[in-house]
Tab-separated table of C-alpha atoms in Angstrom:
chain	number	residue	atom	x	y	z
A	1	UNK	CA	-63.874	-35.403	26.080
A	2	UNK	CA	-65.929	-33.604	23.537
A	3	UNK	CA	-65.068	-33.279	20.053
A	4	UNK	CA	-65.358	-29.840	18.377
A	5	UNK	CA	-64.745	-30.474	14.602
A	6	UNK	CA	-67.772	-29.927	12.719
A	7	UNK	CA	-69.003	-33.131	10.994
A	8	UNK	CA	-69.997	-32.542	7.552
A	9	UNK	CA	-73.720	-33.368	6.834
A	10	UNK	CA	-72.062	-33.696	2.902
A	11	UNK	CA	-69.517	-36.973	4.446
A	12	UNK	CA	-72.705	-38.342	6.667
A	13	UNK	CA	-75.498	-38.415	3.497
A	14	UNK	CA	-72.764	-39.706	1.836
A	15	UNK	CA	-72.121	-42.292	4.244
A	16	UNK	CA	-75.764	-43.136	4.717
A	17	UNK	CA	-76.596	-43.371	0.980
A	18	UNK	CA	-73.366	-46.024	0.618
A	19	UNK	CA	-75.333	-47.748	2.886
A	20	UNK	CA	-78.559	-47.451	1.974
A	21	UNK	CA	-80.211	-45.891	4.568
A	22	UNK	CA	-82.352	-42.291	4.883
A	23	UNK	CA	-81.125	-40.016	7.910
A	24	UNK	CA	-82.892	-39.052	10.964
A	25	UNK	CA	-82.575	-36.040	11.615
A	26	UNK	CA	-83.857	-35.299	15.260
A	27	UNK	CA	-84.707	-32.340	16.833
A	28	UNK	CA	-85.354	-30.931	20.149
A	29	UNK	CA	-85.491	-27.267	21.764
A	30	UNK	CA	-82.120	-25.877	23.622
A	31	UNK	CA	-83.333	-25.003	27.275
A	32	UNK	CA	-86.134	-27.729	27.560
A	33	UNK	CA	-86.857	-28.517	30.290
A	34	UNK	CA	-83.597	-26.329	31.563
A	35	UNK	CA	-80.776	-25.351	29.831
A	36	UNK	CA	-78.434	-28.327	31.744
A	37	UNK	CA	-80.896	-31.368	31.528
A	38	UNK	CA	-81.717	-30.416	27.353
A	39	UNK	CA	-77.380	-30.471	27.260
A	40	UNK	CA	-78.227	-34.475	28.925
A	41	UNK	CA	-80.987	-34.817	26.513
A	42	UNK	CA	-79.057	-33.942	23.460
A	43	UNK	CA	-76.105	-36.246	24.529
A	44	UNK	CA	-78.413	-38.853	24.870
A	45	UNK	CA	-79.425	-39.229	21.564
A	46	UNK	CA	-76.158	-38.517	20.181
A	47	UNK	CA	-75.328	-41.522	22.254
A	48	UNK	CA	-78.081	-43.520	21.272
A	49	UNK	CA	-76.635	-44.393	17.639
A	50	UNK	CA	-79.816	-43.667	16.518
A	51	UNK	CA	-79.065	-39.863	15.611
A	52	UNK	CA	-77.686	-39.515	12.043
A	53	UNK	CA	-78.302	-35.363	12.545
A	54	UNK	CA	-79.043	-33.393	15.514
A	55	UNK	CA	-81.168	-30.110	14.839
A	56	UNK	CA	-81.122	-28.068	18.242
A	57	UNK	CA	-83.822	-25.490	18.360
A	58	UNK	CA	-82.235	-21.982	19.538
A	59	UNK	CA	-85.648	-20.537	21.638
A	60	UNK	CA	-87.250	-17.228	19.817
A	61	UNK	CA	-90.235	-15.596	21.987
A	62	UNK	CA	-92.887	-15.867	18.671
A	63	UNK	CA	-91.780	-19.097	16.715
A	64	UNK	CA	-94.658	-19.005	14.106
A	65	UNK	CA	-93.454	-21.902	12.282
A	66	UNK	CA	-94.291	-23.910	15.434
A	67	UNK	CA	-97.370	-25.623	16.566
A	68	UNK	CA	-98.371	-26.015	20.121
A	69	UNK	CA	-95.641	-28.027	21.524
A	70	UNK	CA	-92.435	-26.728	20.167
A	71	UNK	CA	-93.905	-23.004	21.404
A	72	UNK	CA	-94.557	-24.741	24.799
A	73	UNK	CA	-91.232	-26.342	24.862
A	74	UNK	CA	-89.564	-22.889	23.974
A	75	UNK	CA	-92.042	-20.852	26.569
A	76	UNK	CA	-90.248	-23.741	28.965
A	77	UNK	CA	-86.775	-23.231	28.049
A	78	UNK	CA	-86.974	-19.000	27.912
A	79	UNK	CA	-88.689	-18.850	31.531
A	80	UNK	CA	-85.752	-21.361	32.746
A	81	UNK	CA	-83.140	-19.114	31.174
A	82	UNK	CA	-82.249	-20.337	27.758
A	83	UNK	CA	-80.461	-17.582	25.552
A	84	UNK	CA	-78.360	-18.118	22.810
A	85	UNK	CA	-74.510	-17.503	24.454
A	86	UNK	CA	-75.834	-20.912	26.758
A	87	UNK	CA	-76.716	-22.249	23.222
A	88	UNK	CA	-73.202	-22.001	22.288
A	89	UNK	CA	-71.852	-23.123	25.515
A	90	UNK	CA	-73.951	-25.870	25.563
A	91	UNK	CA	-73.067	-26.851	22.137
A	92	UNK	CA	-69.531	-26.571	22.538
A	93	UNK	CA	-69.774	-29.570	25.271
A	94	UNK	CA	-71.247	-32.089	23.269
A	95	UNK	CA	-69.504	-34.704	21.250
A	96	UNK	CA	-70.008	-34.320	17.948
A	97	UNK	CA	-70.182	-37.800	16.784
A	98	UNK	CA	-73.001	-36.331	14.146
A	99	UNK	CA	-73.678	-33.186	12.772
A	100	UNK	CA	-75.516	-30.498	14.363
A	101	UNK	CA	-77.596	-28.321	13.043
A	102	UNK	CA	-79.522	-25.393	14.659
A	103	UNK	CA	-83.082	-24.306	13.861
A	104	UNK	CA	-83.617	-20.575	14.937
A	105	UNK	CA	-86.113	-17.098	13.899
A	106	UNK	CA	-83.541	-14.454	12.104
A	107	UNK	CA	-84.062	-12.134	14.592
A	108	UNK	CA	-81.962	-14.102	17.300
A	109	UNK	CA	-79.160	-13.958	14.912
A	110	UNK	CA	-79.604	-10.475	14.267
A	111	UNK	CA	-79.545	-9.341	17.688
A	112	UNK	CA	-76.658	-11.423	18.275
A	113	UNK	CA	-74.884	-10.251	15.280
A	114	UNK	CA	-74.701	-11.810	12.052
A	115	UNK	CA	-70.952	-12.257	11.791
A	116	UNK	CA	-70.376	-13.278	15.242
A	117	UNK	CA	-73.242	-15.782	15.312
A	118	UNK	CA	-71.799	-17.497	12.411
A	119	UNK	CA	-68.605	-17.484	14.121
A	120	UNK	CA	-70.187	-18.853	17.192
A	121	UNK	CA	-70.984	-21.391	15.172
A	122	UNK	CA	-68.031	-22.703	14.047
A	123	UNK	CA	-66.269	-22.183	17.294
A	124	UNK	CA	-68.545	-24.721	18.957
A	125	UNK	CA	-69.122	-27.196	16.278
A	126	UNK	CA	-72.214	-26.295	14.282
A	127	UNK	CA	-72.556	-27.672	11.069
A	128	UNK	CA	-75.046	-26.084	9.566
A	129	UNK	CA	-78.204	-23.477	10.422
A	130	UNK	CA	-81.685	-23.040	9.865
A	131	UNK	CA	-83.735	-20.117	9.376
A	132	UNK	CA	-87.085	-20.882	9.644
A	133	UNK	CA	-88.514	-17.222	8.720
A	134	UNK	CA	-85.927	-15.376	6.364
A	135	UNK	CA	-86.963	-14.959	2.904
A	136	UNK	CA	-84.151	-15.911	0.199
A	137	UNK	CA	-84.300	-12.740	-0.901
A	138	UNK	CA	-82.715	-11.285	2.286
A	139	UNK	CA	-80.498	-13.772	2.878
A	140	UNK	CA	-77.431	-12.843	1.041
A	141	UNK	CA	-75.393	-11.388	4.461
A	142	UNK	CA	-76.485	-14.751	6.140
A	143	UNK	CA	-75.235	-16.977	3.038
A	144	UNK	CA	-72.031	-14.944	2.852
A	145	UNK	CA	-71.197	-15.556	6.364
A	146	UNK	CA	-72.171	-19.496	6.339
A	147	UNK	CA	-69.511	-19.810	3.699
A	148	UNK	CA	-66.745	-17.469	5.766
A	149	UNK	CA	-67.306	-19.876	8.562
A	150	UNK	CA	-67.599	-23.220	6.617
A	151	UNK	CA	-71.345	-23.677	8.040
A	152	UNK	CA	-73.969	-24.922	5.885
A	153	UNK	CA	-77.111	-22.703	5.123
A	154	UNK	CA	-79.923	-24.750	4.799
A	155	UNK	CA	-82.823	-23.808	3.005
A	156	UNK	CA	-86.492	-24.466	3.157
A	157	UNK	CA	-89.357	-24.827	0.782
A	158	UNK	CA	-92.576	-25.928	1.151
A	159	UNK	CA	-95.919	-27.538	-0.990
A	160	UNK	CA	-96.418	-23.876	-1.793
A	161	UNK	CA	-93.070	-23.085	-3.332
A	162	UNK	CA	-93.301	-22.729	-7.154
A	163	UNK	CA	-90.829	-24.973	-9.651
A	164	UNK	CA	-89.101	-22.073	-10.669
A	165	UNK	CA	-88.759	-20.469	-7.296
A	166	UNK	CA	-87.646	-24.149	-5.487
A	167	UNK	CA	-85.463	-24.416	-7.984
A	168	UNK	CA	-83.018	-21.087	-6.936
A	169	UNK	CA	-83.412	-21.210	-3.414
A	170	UNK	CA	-82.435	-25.116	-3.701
A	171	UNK	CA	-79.476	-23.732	-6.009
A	172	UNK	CA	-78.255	-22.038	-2.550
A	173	UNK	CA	-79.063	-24.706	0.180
A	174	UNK	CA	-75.821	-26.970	1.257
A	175	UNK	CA	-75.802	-29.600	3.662
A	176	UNK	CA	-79.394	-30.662	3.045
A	177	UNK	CA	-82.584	-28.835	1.493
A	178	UNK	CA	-85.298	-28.754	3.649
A	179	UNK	CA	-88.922	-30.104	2.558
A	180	UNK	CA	-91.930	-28.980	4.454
A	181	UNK	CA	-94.145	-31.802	3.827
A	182	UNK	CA	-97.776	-29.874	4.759
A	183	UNK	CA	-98.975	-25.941	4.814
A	184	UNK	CA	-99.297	-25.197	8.524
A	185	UNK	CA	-97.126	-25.314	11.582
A	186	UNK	CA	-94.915	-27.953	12.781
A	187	UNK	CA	-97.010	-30.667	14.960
A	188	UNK	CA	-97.689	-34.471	14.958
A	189	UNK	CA	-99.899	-35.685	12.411
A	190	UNK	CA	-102.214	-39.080	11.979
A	191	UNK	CA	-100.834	-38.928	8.319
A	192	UNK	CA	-99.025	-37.538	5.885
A	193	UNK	CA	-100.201	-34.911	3.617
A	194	UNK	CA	-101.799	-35.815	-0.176
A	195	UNK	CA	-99.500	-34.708	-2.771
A	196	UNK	CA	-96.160	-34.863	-0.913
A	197	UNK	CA	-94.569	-37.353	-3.395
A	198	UNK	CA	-95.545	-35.024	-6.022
A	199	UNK	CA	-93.486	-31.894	-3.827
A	200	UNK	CA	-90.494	-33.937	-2.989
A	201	UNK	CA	-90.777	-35.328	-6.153
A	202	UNK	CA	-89.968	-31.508	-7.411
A	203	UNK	CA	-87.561	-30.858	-4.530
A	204	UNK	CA	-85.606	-33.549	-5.229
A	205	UNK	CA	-85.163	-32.364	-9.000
A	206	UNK	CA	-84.011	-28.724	-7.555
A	207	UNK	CA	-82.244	-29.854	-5.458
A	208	UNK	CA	-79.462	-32.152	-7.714
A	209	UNK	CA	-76.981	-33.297	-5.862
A	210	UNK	CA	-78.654	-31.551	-2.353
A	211	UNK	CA	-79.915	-34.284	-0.258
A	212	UNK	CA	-83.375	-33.410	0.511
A	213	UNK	CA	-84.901	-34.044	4.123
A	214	UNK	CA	-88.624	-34.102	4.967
A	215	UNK	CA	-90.361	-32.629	8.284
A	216	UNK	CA	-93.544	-31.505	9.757
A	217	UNK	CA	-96.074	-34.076	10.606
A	218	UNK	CA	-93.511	-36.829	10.871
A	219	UNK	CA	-94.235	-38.407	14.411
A	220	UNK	CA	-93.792	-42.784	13.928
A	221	UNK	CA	-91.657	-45.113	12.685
A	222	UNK	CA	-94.393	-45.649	9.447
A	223	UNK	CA	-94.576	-42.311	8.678
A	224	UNK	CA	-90.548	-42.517	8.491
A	225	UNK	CA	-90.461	-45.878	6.733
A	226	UNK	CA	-93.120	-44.135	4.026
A	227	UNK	CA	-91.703	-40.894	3.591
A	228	UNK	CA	-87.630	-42.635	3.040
A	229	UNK	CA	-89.471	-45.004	0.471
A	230	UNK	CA	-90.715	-42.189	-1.824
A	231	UNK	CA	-87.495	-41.480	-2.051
A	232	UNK	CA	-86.651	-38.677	0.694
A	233	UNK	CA	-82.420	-38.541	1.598
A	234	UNK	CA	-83.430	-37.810	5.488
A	235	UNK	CA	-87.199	-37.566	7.862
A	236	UNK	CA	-87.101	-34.933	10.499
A	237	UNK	CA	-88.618	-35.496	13.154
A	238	UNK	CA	-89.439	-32.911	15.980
A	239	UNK	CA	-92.841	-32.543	17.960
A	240	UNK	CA	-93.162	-36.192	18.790
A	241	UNK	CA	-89.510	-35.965	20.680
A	242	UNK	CA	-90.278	-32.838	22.234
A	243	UNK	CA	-93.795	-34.520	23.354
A	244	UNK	CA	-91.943	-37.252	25.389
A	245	UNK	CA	-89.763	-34.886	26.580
A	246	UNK	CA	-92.470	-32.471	28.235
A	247	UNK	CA	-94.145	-35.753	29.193
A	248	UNK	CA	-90.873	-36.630	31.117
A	249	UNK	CA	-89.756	-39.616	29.452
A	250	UNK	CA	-86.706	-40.723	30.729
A	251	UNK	CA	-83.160	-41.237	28.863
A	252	UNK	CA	-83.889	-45.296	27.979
A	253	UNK	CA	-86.893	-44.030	26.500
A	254	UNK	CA	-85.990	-41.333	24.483
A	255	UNK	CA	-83.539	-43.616	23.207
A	256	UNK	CA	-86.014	-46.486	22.093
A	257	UNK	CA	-87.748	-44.352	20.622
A	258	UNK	CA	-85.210	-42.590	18.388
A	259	UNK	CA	-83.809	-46.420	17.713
A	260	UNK	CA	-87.188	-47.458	16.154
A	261	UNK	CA	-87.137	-44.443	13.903
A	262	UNK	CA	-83.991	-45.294	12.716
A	263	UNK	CA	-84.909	-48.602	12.228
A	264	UNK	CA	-87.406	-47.341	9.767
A	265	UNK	CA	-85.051	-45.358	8.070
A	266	UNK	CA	-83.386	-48.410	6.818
A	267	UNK	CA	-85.463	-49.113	3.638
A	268	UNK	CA	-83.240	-50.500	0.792
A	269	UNK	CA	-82.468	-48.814	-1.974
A	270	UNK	CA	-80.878	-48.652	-5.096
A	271	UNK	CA	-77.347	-46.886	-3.847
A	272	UNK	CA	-76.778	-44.228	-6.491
A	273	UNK	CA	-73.122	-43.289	-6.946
């Protein structure tokens, strides 16, 4: 039986800074490889325990934010049928033992309607949304109808985002703020980028009570362990999962894998209350 209430990503930081532990946040694209084995996929690691947040990619046909193997996974997942009513039908099966986020281009909400995407939303248990390409600026009918539909809009910001700038767009995001750790598109990296303590260092002071979550480049347990341990709430990670899954990794293995990022999530900290 699937649950349908949409978890707060507010009561699971909490939870996770109580016990001082960073989230993972993992990700994968809707549709990949089909629309019914990416519904297995995403139970999976919901079921691993692993999973603090689930981000579920909604396919666009020109995701620029995405490197090579999130726009293969989507190419995938549009030729097998994915569109974004199966997104919400798929959704609205899975157990929402952790919140779910989506990650999505503006122009699939627009086409689908602002207002009734945000609807959609609620009705099948999102708890917040991602917009990888809408400016702040034109986000004020989007931000309006996150808040009609209790859904958090989550924001993004990047090493190129000035103080003053990071610091109003921050002022917006709920649920978590969203720190792009290197210029570029999304992808596995050897290492992480020079300077990031520096940026989430900044974010972090934007963000105030926000919990701030770091992706891009994040693809191992030590680039987890070192990115929690500068101080980040959450690590996203994306093309690595998405690799194994094009690779055809089976369910056990998805789910060791997702385990030993967890695992590296668990750096102590002081618990701030």
């Amino acid at each position: 039986m699937t649950s349908r209430r949409n978890m707060k990503l507010s009561e699971k930081f909490a939870e996770l800074r109580r016990n001082g532990e960073g989230a993972l946040v993992a990700y994968i694209t809707m549709g990949d490889p089909s629309p019914v084995e990416s519904l297995a996929i995403a139970q999976s690691l919901i079921d691993s325990g692993a999973v603090d947040v689930l981000e579920l990619g909604v396919p666009f046909s020109d995701p620029i934010a995405d490197g090579p193997v999130i726009q293969n996974a989507v190419d995938r997942a549009l030729r097998a049928g994915m569109n974004t009513d199966l997104a919400f039908e798929i959704s609205a099966q899975l157990d929402k033992k952790v919140p779910i986020v989506y990650l999505t281009y503006y122009n699939i909400v627009l086409q689908y309607g602002v207002k009734r995407f945000f609807e959609s939303c609620q009705k099948s248990g999102i708890s917040g949304v991602i917009i990888a390409d809408l400016p702040y600026e034109e986000g004020a009918e989007v931000r309006q109808a996150c808040a009609d539909n209790g859904v958090d809009y989550i924001h993004i910001v990047t090493p190129n985002t000035s103080a003053e700038r990071m610091q109003m767009i921050l002022a917006e995001s709920s649920g978590f703020a969203y720190l792009v750790s290197t210029r570029g598109v999304t992808g596995k990296r050897a290492s992480l980028s020079a300077g990031i303590k520096e940026v989430l260092d900044r974010a972090k002071a934007a963000a105030g009570n926000t919990p701030v979550a770091v992706g891009f480049g994040i693809s191992g347990p030590d680039h987890v362990t070192e990115i929690i341990s500068m101080g980040a709430d959450g690590a996203i990670v994306g093309s690595a999962i998405v690799d194994l899954i094009a690779k055809g990794a089976t369910t056990e293995e998805l789910q060791a894998y997702v385990r030993s990022l967890k695992q590296a999530t668990r750096t102590v900290r002081a618990v701030v209350e």
